[in-house]
Amino acid sequence: MEDKTFTISVYSENNVGLLNRISGIFLKRHINILSLNVSESEIENVSRFIIVVETTEKWVQNIVGQIEKQIEVIKAFYHTDEETIYLENALFKIASSLLFDEKQIQNIIKESQSTIVTVSRDFFVVSKSGRRSEIEELYAKFKPYGIMQFVRSGRISVSKEKMEISSLLLNELK
């Protein structure tokens, strides 16, 4: 089987130590987590982990099974890139002088469909949402001018197909 990128969605109660146990599942199998995001979900009092890994489908099935054995986990799913809509976010902090002295900076921002979030005397901050490749391309364009700070979020995603998590939870509560 061939390695592919998978997005794992884990719906869980928000309990201390769960993240550590979930990351341990990947550690035991020597599978690197490429991206991790934890947030509220569409269901009240339920958190959603978005974990991106590169592995075989057999391994991701095994991992999802192990994750679901955790007491606080309600349900876990996995999807390929083709089955999801996903984005990452990034912030670039750049010296303000470049915004006025280097006209190309303004063109880069415009062409990349980025947004200037704030401007101060010493720096300005650009925000970019998109695929990882788009963010990496913008990084490469800004790099020759000097990037004071850079941060990129983990992947956020929704599945193209309906995930029956809400009805699954209703059935469990009955």
Backbone as JSON Lines, residues from 0, in Angstrom:
{"i":0,"aa":"M","n":[0.83,-1.19,0.0],"ca":[0.0,0.0,0.0],"c":[0.88,1.25,0.0]}
{"i":1,"aa":"E","n":[0.36,2.26,-0.64],"ca":[1.09,3.51,-0.82],"c":[0.74,4.52,0.27]}
{"i":2,"aa":"D","n":[1.74,5.29,0.71],"ca":[1.5,6.37,1.68],"c":[0.69,7.48,1.03]}
{"i":3,"aa":"K","n":[-0.31,7.96,1.74],"ca":[-1.14,9.08,1.3],"c":[-1.35,10.0,2.5]}
{"i":4,"aa":"T","n":[-1.82,11.2,2.22],"ca":[-2.14,12.14,3.29],"c":[-3.57,11.89,3.73]}
{"i":5,"aa":"F","n":[-3.76,11.73,5.03],"ca":[-5.09,11.52,5.6],"c":[-5.37,12.58,6.66]}
{"i":6,"aa":"T","n":[-6.62,13.01,6.72],"ca":[-7.09,13.91,7.76],"c":[-7.96,13.09,8.69]}
{"i":7,"aa":"I","n":[-7.58,13.03,9.95],"ca":[-8.34,12.3,10.96],"c":[-9.12,13.31,11.79]}
{"i":8,"aa":"S","n":[-10.42,13.1,11.91],"ca":[-11.28,13.95,12.74],"c":[-11.69,13.13,13.96]}
{"i":9,"aa":"V","n":[-11.44,13.68,15.13],"ca":[-11.78,13.0,16.38],"c":[-12.73,13.88,17.17]}
{"i":10,"aa":"Y","n":[-13.91,13.37,17.45],"ca":[-14.88,14.08,18.3],"c":[-14.76,13.49,19.7]}
{"i":11,"aa":"S","n":[-14.61,14.37,20.69],"ca":[-14.38,13.88,22.04],"c":[-14.89,14.86,23.09]}
{"i":12,"aa":"E","n":[-14.97,14.32,24.31],"ca":[-15.16,15.18,25.46],"c":[-13.83,15.92,25.65]}
{"i":13,"aa":"N","n":[-13.87,17.08,26.26],"ca":[-12.66,17.87,26.44],"c":[-12.05,17.54,27.8]}
{"i":14,"aa":"N","n":[-11.22,16.51,27.87],"ca":[-10.62,16.08,29.13],"c":[-9.1,16.22,29.1]}
{"i":15,"aa":"V","n":[-8.54,16.52,30.25],"ca":[-7.1,16.66,30.41],"c":[-6.44,15.31,30.12]}
{"i":16,"aa":"G","n":[-5.36,15.34,29.36],"ca":[-4.57,14.14,29.1],"c":[-4.92,13.41,27.82]}
{"i":17,"aa":"L","n":[-6.06,13.73,27.2],"ca":[-6.46,13.01,25.99],"c":[-5.48,13.26,24.85]}
{"i":18,"aa":"L","n":[-5.07,14.5,24.67],"ca":[-4.13,14.82,23.6],"c":[-2.85,14.01,23.76]}
{"i":19,"aa":"N","n":[-2.37,13.89,24.97],"ca":[-1.16,13.12,25.24],"c":[-1.35,11.65,24.85]}
{"i":20,"aa":"R","n":[-2.49,11.08,25.2],"ca":[-2.74,9.67,24.86],"c":[-2.9,9.46,23.36]}
{"i":21,"aa":"I","n":[-3.56,10.42,22.7],"ca":[-3.73,10.31,21.25],"c":[-2.36,10.41,20.56]}
{"i":22,"aa":"S","n":[-1.54,11.38,20.97],"ca":[-0.22,11.51,20.34],"c":[0.64,10.27,20.6]}
{"i":23,"aa":"G","n":[0.43,9.62,21.74],"ca":[1.15,8.39,22.05],"c":[0.83,7.26,21.08]}
{"i":24,"aa":"I","n":[-0.4,7.24,20.59],"ca":[-0.8,6.23,19.6],"c":[0.05,6.37,18.33]}
{"i":25,"aa":"F","n":[0.3,7.61,17.91],"ca":[1.13,7.85,16.73],"c":[2.6,7.56,17.02]}
{"i":26,"aa":"L","n":[3.05,7.93,18.21],"ca":[4.43,7.71,18.6],"c":[4.78,6.22,18.57]}
{"i":27,"aa":"K","n":[3.91,5.38,19.13],"ca":[4.16,3.94,19.16],"c":[4.33,3.35,17.77]}
{"i":28,"aa":"R","n":[3.67,3.94,16.79],"ca":[3.72,3.43,15.42],"c":[4.72,4.18,14.55]}
{"i":29,"aa":"H","n":[5.47,5.12,15.15],"ca":[6.47,5.91,14.44],"c":[5.86,6.66,13.26]}
{"i":30,"aa":"I","n":[4.66,7.2,13.48],"ca":[3.98,8.0,12.46],"c":[4.0,9.45,12.91]}
{"i":31,"aa":"N","n":[4.55,10.3,12.07],"ca":[4.69,11.72,12.38],"c":[3.36,12.44,12.14]}
{"i":32,"aa":"I","n":[2.97,13.27,13.09],"ca":[1.79,14.12,12.92],"c":[2.24,15.36,12.15]}
{"i":33,"aa":"L","n":[1.69,15.58,10.97],"ca":[2.06,16.71,10.13],"c":[1.39,18.0,10.59]}
{"i":34,"aa":"S","n":[0.17,17.86,11.14],"ca":[-0.6,19.01,11.55],"c":[-1.6,18.57,12.6]}
{"i":35,"aa":"L","n":[-1.85,19.46,13.57],"ca":[-2.79,19.16,14.64],"c":[-3.54,20.42,15.01]}
{"i":36,"aa":"N","n":[-4.84,20.32,15.07],"ca":[-5.67,21.45,15.47],"c":[-6.77,20.91,16.37]}
{"i":37,"aa":"V","n":[-7.04,21.6,17.47],"ca":[-8.12,21.22,18.37],"c":[-9.0,22.44,18.57]}
{"i":38,"aa":"S","n":[-10.31,22.24,18.44],"ca":[-11.24,23.35,18.62],"c":[-12.59,22.81,19.07]}
{"i":39,"aa":"E","n":[-13.5,23.75,19.31],"ca":[-14.88,23.36,19.56],"c":[-15.41,22.75,18.28]}
{"i":40,"aa":"S","n":[-16.43,21.93,18.39],"ca":[-17.06,21.36,17.2],"c":[-18.45,21.98,17.04]}
{"i":41,"aa":"E","n":[-19.18,21.46,16.1],"ca":[-20.55,21.93,15.87],"c":[-21.5,21.45,16.95]}
{"i":42,"aa":"I","n":[-21.02,20.59,17.85],"ca":[-21.83,20.02,18.92],"c":[-21.39,20.61,20.25]}
{"i":43,"aa":"E","n":[-22.34,21.11,21.01],"ca":[-22.03,21.75,22.29],"c":[-21.28,20.8,23.22]}
{"i":44,"aa":"N","n":[-20.24,21.3,23.86],"ca":[-19.41,20.56,24.82],"c":[-18.64,19.4,24.2]}
{"i":45,"aa":"V","n":[-18.46,19.4,22.89],"ca":[-17.69,18.36,22.2],"c":[-16.56,19.04,21.43]}
{"i":46,"aa":"S","n":[-15.34,18.55,21.64],"ca":[-14.18,19.09,20.95],"c":[-13.91,18.27,19.68]}
{"i":47,"aa":"R","n":[-13.21,18.91,18.75],"ca":[-12.84,18.21,17.53],"c":[-11.35,18.38,17.29]}
{"i":48,"aa":"F","n":[-10.67,17.26,17.16],"ca":[-9.26,17.23,16.81],"c":[-9.18,17.01,15.3]}
{"i":49,"aa":"I","n":[-8.34,17.78,14.63],"ca":[-8.03,17.54,13.22],"c":[-6.55,17.18,13.18]}
{"i":50,"aa":"I","n":[-6.26,15.94,12.79],"ca":[-4.89,15.43,12.79],"c":[-4.55,15.02,11.35]}
{"i":51,"aa":"V","n":[-3.43,15.53,10.84],"ca":[-3.02,15.2,9.48],"c":[-1.78,14.32,9.56]}
{"i":52,"aa":"V","n":[-1.83,13.19,8.86],"ca":[-0.72,12.25,8.83],"c":[-0.49,11.76,7.4]}
{"i":53,"aa":"E","n":[0.7,11.26,7.16],"ca":[1.0,10.61,5.89],"c":[1.36,9.17,6.19]}
{"i":54,"aa":"T","n":[0.51,8.26,5.73],"ca":[0.7,6.85,6.01],"c":[-0.15,6.03,5.03]}
{"i":55,"aa":"T","n":[-0.23,4.73,5.26],"ca":[-1.07,3.88,4.4],"c":[-2.49,3.84,4.97]}
{"i":56,"aa":"E","n":[-3.43,3.45,4.14],"ca":[-4.82,3.37,4.61],"c":[-4.96,2.31,5.71]}
{"i":57,"aa":"K","n":[-4.2,1.24,5.59],"ca":[-4.25,0.19,6.62],"c":[-3.85,0.77,7.99]}
{"i":58,"aa":"W","n":[-2.76,1.56,8.02],"ca":[-2.3,2.14,9.27],"c":[-3.28,3.17,9.81]}
{"i":59,"aa":"V","n":[-3.87,3.98,8.93],"ca":[-4.79,4.99,9.41],"c":[-6.05,4.33,9.97]}
{"i":60,"aa":"Q","n":[-6.5,3.22,9.38],"ca":[-7.64,2.49,9.93],"c":[-7.31,1.97,11.32]}
{"i":61,"aa":"N","n":[-6.1,1.44,11.48],"ca":[-5.65,0.92,12.76],"c":[-5.59,2.04,13.81]}
{"i":62,"aa":"I","n":[-5.05,3.18,13.41],"ca":[-4.93,4.33,14.32],"c":[-6.29,4.82,14.77]}
{"i":63,"aa":"V","n":[-7.22,4.97,13.83],"ca":[-8.57,5.44,14.16],"c":[-9.23,4.45,15.14]}
{"i":64,"aa":"G","n":[-9.03,3.17,14.93],"ca":[-9.55,2.16,15.85],"c":[-8.99,2.32,17.25]}
{"i":65,"aa":"Q","n":[-7.69,2.59,17.35],"ca":[-7.05,2.78,18.65],"c":[-7.53,4.07,19.32]}
{"i":66,"aa":"I","n":[-7.71,5.12,18.53],"ca":[-8.19,6.38,19.08],"c":[-9.6,6.2,19.65]}
{"i":67,"aa":"E","n":[-10.44,5.47,18.94],"ca":[-11.82,5.27,19.39],"c":[-11.9,4.45,20.68]}
{"i":68,"aa":"K","n":[-10.84,3.76,21.04],"ca":[-10.83,2.99,22.3],"c":[-10.64,3.88,23.52]}
{"i":69,"aa":"Q","n":[-10.22,5.15,23.29],"ca":[-10.06,6.09,24.4],"c":[-11.45,6.42,24.95]}
{"i":70,"aa":"I","n":[-11.6,6.41,26.24],"ca":[-12.9,6.58,26.9],"c":[-13.6,7.87,26.48]}
{"i":71,"aa":"E","n":[-12.87,8.97,26.39],"ca":[-13.49,10.26,26.1],"c":[-13.85,10.45,24.63]}
{"i":72,"aa":"V","n":[-13.35,9.59,23.75],"ca":[-13.58,9.74,22.32],"c":[-14.97,9.23,21.96]}
{"i":73,"aa":"I","n":[-15.71,10.09,21.29],"ca":[-17.07,9.75,20.87],"c":[-17.03,9.03,19.53]}
{"i":74,"aa":"K","n":[-16.29,9.6,18.57],"ca":[-16.18,8.99,17.25],"c":[-14.99,9.58,16.54]}
{"i":75,"aa":"A","n":[-14.33,8.77,15.72],"ca":[-13.21,9.23,14.9],"c":[-13.45,8.81,13.45]}
{"i":76,"aa":"F","n":[-13.05,9.66,12.55],"ca":[-13.19,9.43,11.11],"c":[-11.85,9.71,10.45]}
{"i":77,"aa":"Y","n":[-11.64,9.18,9.24],"ca":[-10.49,9.59,8.45],"c":[-10.94,9.83,7.02]}
{"i":78,"aa":"H","n":[-10.27,10.78,6.37],"ca":[-10.59,11.14,4.99],"c":[-9.3,11.42,4.22]}
{"i":79,"aa":"T","n":[-9.36,11.2,2.92],"ca":[-8.26,11.6,2.04],"c":[-8.43,13.08,1.71]}
{"i":80,"aa":"D","n":[-7.41,13.68,1.1],"ca":[-7.49,15.09,0.71],"c":[-8.65,15.33,-0.26]}
{"i":81,"aa":"E","n":[-8.91,14.36,-1.13],"ca":[-9.98,14.5,-2.12],"c":[-11.36,14.51,-1.46]}
{"i":82,"aa":"E","n":[-11.47,13.98,-0.26],"ca":[-12.76,13.88,0.43],"c":[-13.01,15.04,1.39]}
{"i":83,"aa":"T","n":[-12.08,16.0,1.44],"ca":[-12.23,17.11,2.38],"c":[-12.03,18.46,1.71]}
{"i":84,"aa":"I","n":[-12.52,19.48,2.39],"ca":[-12.24,20.86,2.03],"c":[-11.39,21.37,3.19]}
{"i":85,"aa":"Y","n":[-10.2,21.84,2.89],"ca":[-9.29,22.2,3.97],"c":[-8.49,23.46,3.67]}
{"i":86,"aa":"L","n":[-8.07,24.1,4.75],"ca":[-7.26,25.32,4.68],"c":[-6.29,25.34,5.84]}
{"i":87,"aa":"E","n":[-5.27,26.16,5.68],"ca":[-4.39,26.53,6.77],"c":[-4.34,28.05,6.79]}
{"i":88,"aa":"N","n":[-3.93,28.62,7.89],"ca":[-3.8,30.07,8.02],"c":[-2.37,30.4,8.41]}
{"i":89,"aa":"A","n":[-1.91,31.56,7.96],"ca":[-0.55,31.98,8.31],"c":[-0.53,33.48,8.55]}
{"i":90,"aa":"L","n":[0.4,33.89,9.41],"ca":[0.67,35.3,9.66],"c":[2.15,35.57,9.37]}
{"i":91,"aa":"F","n":[2.41,36.67,8.66],"ca":[3.76,37.11,8.34],"c":[3.95,38.5,8.94]}
{"i":92,"aa":"K","n":[5.0,38.68,9.73],"ca":[5.34,39.99,10.28],"c":[6.56,40.49,9.51]}
{"i":93,"aa":"I","n":[6.41,41.68,8.93],"ca":[7.43,42.21,8.03],"c":[7.68,43.68,8.39]}
{"i":94,"aa":"A","n":[8.9,44.14,8.19],"ca":[9.26,45.53,8.49],"c":[8.42,46.5,7.67]}
{"i":95,"aa":"S","n":[7.85,47.5,8.35],"ca":[6.96,48.48,7.7],"c":[7.64,49.24,6.57]}
{"i":96,"aa":"S","n":[8.91,49.51,6.7],"ca":[9.6,50.28,5.66],"c":[9.46,49.6,4.29]}
{"i":97,"aa":"L","n":[9.41,48.27,4.27],"ca":[9.3,47.54,3.0],"c":[7.97,47.8,2.3]}
{"i":98,"aa":"L","n":[6.93,48.05,3.09],"ca":[5.61,48.29,2.51],"c":[5.63,49.54,1.64]}
{"i":99,"aa":"F","n":[6.44,50.51,2.02],"ca":[6.49,51.77,1.3],"c":[7.68,51.86,0.34]}
{"i":100,"aa":"D","n":[8.79,51.2,0.68],"ca":[10.0,51.3,-0.14],"c":[10.08,50.27,-1.26]}
{"i":101,"aa":"E","n":[9.44,49.14,-1.08],"ca":[9.49,48.06,-2.07],"c":[8.09,47.85,-2.65]}
{"i":102,"aa":"K","n":[7.85,48.44,-3.81],"ca":[6.52,48.34,-4.45],"c":[6.13,46.89,-4.73]}
{"i":103,"aa":"Q","n":[7.12,46.02,-4.92],"ca":[6.83,44.62,-5.21],"c":[6.09,43.95,-4.05]}
{"i":104,"aa":"I","n":[6.34,44.41,-2.82],"ca":[5.66,43.84,-1.64],"c":[4.15,44.0,-1.79]}
{"i":105,"aa":"Q","n":[3.71,45.18,-2.2],"ca":[2.28,45.42,-2.38],"c":[1.71,44.5,-3.46]}
{"i":106,"aa":"N","n":[2.46,44.28,-4.53],"ca":[2.02,43.39,-5.6],"c":[1.92,41.94,-5.1]}
{"i":107,"aa":"I","n":[2.89,41.52,-4.31],"ca":[2.89,40.15,-3.76],"c":[1.64,39.95,-2.91]}
{"i":108,"aa":"I","n":[1.33,40.91,-2.07],"ca":[0.16,40.81,-1.19],"c":[-1.12,40.73,-2.03]}
{"i":109,"aa":"K","n":[-1.21,41.6,-3.01],"ca":[-2.4,41.64,-3.87],"c":[-2.56,40.34,-4.67]}
{"i":110,"aa":"E","n":[-1.49,39.9,-5.32],"ca":[-1.54,38.7,-6.17],"c":[-1.82,37.43,-5.37]}
{"i":111,"aa":"S","n":[-1.38,37.4,-4.13],"ca":[-1.59,36.19,-3.31],"c":[-2.93,36.19,-2.6]}
{"i":112,"aa":"Q","n":[-3.7,37.24,-2.8],"ca":[-5.01,37.39,-2.15],"c":[-4.87,37.31,-0.63]}
{"i":113,"aa":"S","n":[-3.83,37.97,-0.14],"ca":[-3.58,38.06,1.29],"c":[-4.2,39.34,1.82]}
{"i":114,"aa":"T","n":[-4.21,39.48,3.14],"ca":[-4.79,40.64,3.79],"c":[-3.79,41.24,4.76]}
{"i":115,"aa":"I","n":[-3.69,42.56,4.75],"ca":[-2.88,43.23,5.76],"c":[-3.76,43.37,7.0]}
{"i":116,"aa":"V","n":[-3.31,42.77,8.09],"ca":[-4.09,42.74,9.33],"c":[-3.87,44.0,10.15]}
{"i":117,"aa":"T","n":[-2.62,44.43,10.24],"ca":[-2.28,45.62,11.03],"c":[-1.01,46.25,10.48]}
{"i":118,"aa":"V","n":[-0.91,47.54,10.67],"ca":[0.29,48.28,10.27],"c":[0.7,49.16,11.44]}
{"i":119,"aa":"S","n":[1.97,49.1,11.82],"ca":[2.5,49.99,12.85],"c":[3.75,50.66,12.29]}
{"i":120,"aa":"R","n":[4.35,51.49,13.08],"ca":[5.54,52.22,12.64],"c":[6.67,51.24,12.26]}
{"i":121,"aa":"D","n":[6.81,50.15,13.0],"ca":[7.94,49.24,12.81],"c":[7.65,48.01,11.96]}
{"i":122,"aa":"F","n":[6.41,47.59,11.9],"ca":[6.09,46.36,11.18],"c":[4.64,46.38,10.68]}
{"i":123,"aa":"F","n":[4.37,45.46,9.77],"ca":[2.99,45.19,9.37],"c":[2.8,43.68,9.34]}
{"i":124,"aa":"V","n":[1.57,43.24,9.47],"ca":[1.27,41.81,9.53],"c":[0.33,41.46,8.39]}
{"i":125,"aa":"V","n":[0.7,40.42,7.65],"ca":[-0.09,39.92,6.54],"c":[-0.67,38.57,6.93]}
{"i":126,"aa":"S","n":[-1.95,38.38,6.62],"ca":[-2.64,37.12,6.88],"c":[-2.94,36.44,5.55]}
{"i":127,"aa":"K","n":[-2.71,35.13,5.51],"ca":[-3.0,34.35,4.3],"c":[-3.7,33.07,4.7]}
{"i":128,"aa":"S","n":[-4.84,32.8,4.09],"ca":[-5.55,31.53,4.24],"c":[-5.47,30.79,2.93]}
{"i":129,"aa":"G","n":[-5.25,29.48,3.0],"ca":[-5.2,28.69,1.78],"c":[-4.57,27.34,2.01]}
{"i":130,"aa":"R","n":[-4.24,26.7,0.94],"ca":[-3.56,25.41,1.01],"c":[-2.11,25.64,1.44]}
{"i":131,"aa":"R","n":[-1.5,24.61,1.98],"ca":[-0.12,24.72,2.45],"c":[0.8,25.21,1.33]}
{"i":132,"aa":"S","n":[0.6,24.72,0.13],"ca":[1.45,25.11,-1.0],"c":[1.34,26.61,-1.28]}
{"i":133,"aa":"E","n":[0.16,27.19,-1.13],"ca":[-0.03,28.63,-1.35],"c":[0.71,29.44,-0.28]}
{"i":134,"aa":"I","n":[0.66,28.95,0.95],"ca":[1.35,29.64,2.04],"c":[2.87,29.53,1.86]}
{"i":135,"aa":"E","n":[3.34,28.35,1.46],"ca":[4.78,28.17,1.21],"c":[5.26,29.04,0.05]}
{"i":136,"aa":"E","n":[4.42,29.21,-0.96],"ca":[4.76,30.07,-2.1],"c":[4.89,31.53,-1.65]}
{"i":137,"aa":"L","n":[3.95,31.99,-0.82],"ca":[4.01,33.34,-0.3],"c":[5.24,33.53,0.59]}
{"i":138,"aa":"Y","n":[5.55,32.54,1.4],"ca":[6.75,32.58,2.24],"c":[8.0,32.77,1.38]}
{"i":139,"aa":"A","n":[8.06,32.0,0.3],"ca":[9.23,32.08,-0.6],"c":[9.35,33.48,-1.24]}
{"i":140,"aa":"K","n":[8.22,34.1,-1.52],"ca":[8.24,35.45,-2.12],"c":[8.65,36.52,-1.11]}
{"i":141,"aa":"F","n":[8.22,36.36,0.15],"ca":[8.58,37.34,1.18],"c":[10.0,37.16,1.7]}
{"i":142,"aa":"K","n":[10.51,35.95,1.68],"ca":[11.8,35.61,2.3],"c":[12.95,36.53,1.86]}
{"i":143,"aa":"P","n":[13.1,36.83,0.58],"ca":[14.22,37.71,0.19],"c":[14.15,39.11,0.81]}
{"i":144,"aa":"Y","n":[12.96,39.54,1.2],"ca":[12.79,40.87,1.79],"c":[13.0,40.86,3.31]}
{"i":145,"aa":"G","n":[12.94,39.67,3.9],"ca":[13.12,39.53,5.34],"c":[11.79,39.38,6.05]}
{"i":146,"aa":"I","n":[11.62,38.28,6.72],"ca":[10.41,38.02,7.51],"c":[10.81,38.1,8.98]}
{"i":147,"aa":"M","n":[10.19,39.01,9.71],"ca":[10.51,39.18,11.13],"c":[9.96,38.03,11.96]}
{"i":148,"aa":"Q","n":[8.73,37.6,11.67],"ca":[8.12,36.47,12.34],"c":[7.17,35.78,11.36]}
{"i":149,"aa":"F","n":[6.99,34.48,11.56],"ca":[6.09,33.69,10.72],"c":[5.45,32.62,11.58]}
{"i":150,"aa":"V","n":[4.15,32.39,11.38],"ca":[3.47,31.29,12.06],"c":[2.39,30.76,11.12]}
{"i":151,"aa":"R","n":[2.23,29.44,11.13],"ca":[1.2,28.8,10.31],"c":[0.38,27.89,11.22]}
{"i":152,"aa":"S","n":[-0.91,27.89,11.0],"ca":[-1.8,27.05,11.81],"c":[-1.77,25.62,11.31]}
{"i":153,"aa":"G","n":[-2.37,24.75,12.09],"ca":[-2.62,23.41,11.61],"c":[-3.79,23.45,10.63]}
{"i":154,"aa":"R","n":[-3.98,22.35,9.96],"ca":[-5.08,22.25,8.99],"c":[-6.42,22.3,9.71]}
{"i":155,"aa":"I","n":[-7.36,23.0,9.1],"ca":[-8.75,22.91,9.49],"c":[-9.48,22.35,8.29]}
{"i":156,"aa":"S","n":[-10.47,21.51,8.54],"ca":[-11.14,20.88,7.4],"c":[-12.56,20.46,7.75]}
{"i":157,"aa":"V","n":[-13.33,20.31,6.71],"ca":[-14.66,19.71,6.79],"c":[-14.73,18.66,5.7]}
{"i":158,"aa":"S","n":[-15.49,17.61,5.95],"ca":[-15.62,16.56,4.94],"c":[-16.64,16.98,3.89]}
{"i":159,"aa":"K","n":[-16.45,16.51,2.68],"ca":[-17.41,16.78,1.63],"c":[-18.7,15.99,1.87]}
{"i":160,"aa":"E","n":[-18.53,14.77,2.35],"ca":[-19.69,13.93,2.66],"c":[-20.2,14.25,4.05]}
{"i":161,"aa":"K","n":[-21.47,14.0,4.28],"ca":[-22.09,14.22,5.58],"c":[-21.52,13.22,6.59]}
{"i":162,"aa":"M","n":[-21.11,13.72,7.76],"ca":[-20.66,12.85,8.84],"c":[-21.81,12.79,9.84]}
{"i":163,"aa":"E","n":[-22.27,11.64,10.13],"ca":[-23.47,11.46,10.95],"c":[-23.18,11.57,12.45]}
{"i":164,"aa":"I","n":[-22.29,12.47,12.83],"ca":[-21.91,12.57,14.24],"c":[-23.05,13.08,15.11]}
{"i":165,"aa":"S","n":[-23.82,14.05,14.64],"ca":[-24.92,14.6,15.45],"c":[-25.98,13.56,15.73]}
{"i":166,"aa":"S","n":[-26.39,12.82,14.71],"ca":[-27.4,11.78,14.92],"c":[-26.82,10.63,15.74]}
{"i":167,"aa":"L","n":[-25.55,10.36,15.59],"ca":[-24.89,9.32,16.38],"c":[-24.95,9.69,17.87]}
{"i":168,"aa":"L","n":[-24.68,10.96,18.18],"ca":[-24.73,11.42,19.56],"c":[-26.15,11.37,20.12]}
{"i":169,"aa":"L","n":[-27.13,11.74,19.31],"ca":[-28.51,11.68,19.77],"c":[-28.9,10.26,20.13]}
{"i":170,"aa":"N","n":[-28.48,9.3,19.32],"ca":[-28.79,7.88,19.59],"c":[-28.12,7.39,20.86]}
{"i":171,"aa":"E","n":[-26.89,7.89,21.12],"ca":[-26.18,7.48,22.33],"c":[-26.84,8.05,23.59]}
{"i":172,"aa":"L","n":[-27.44,9.23,23.46],"ca":[-28.07,9.88,24.62],"c":[-29.43,9.27,24.96]}
{"i":173,"aa":"K","n":[-30.02,8.53,24.02],"ca":[-31.34,7.94,24.25],"c":[-31.26,6.7,25.1]}
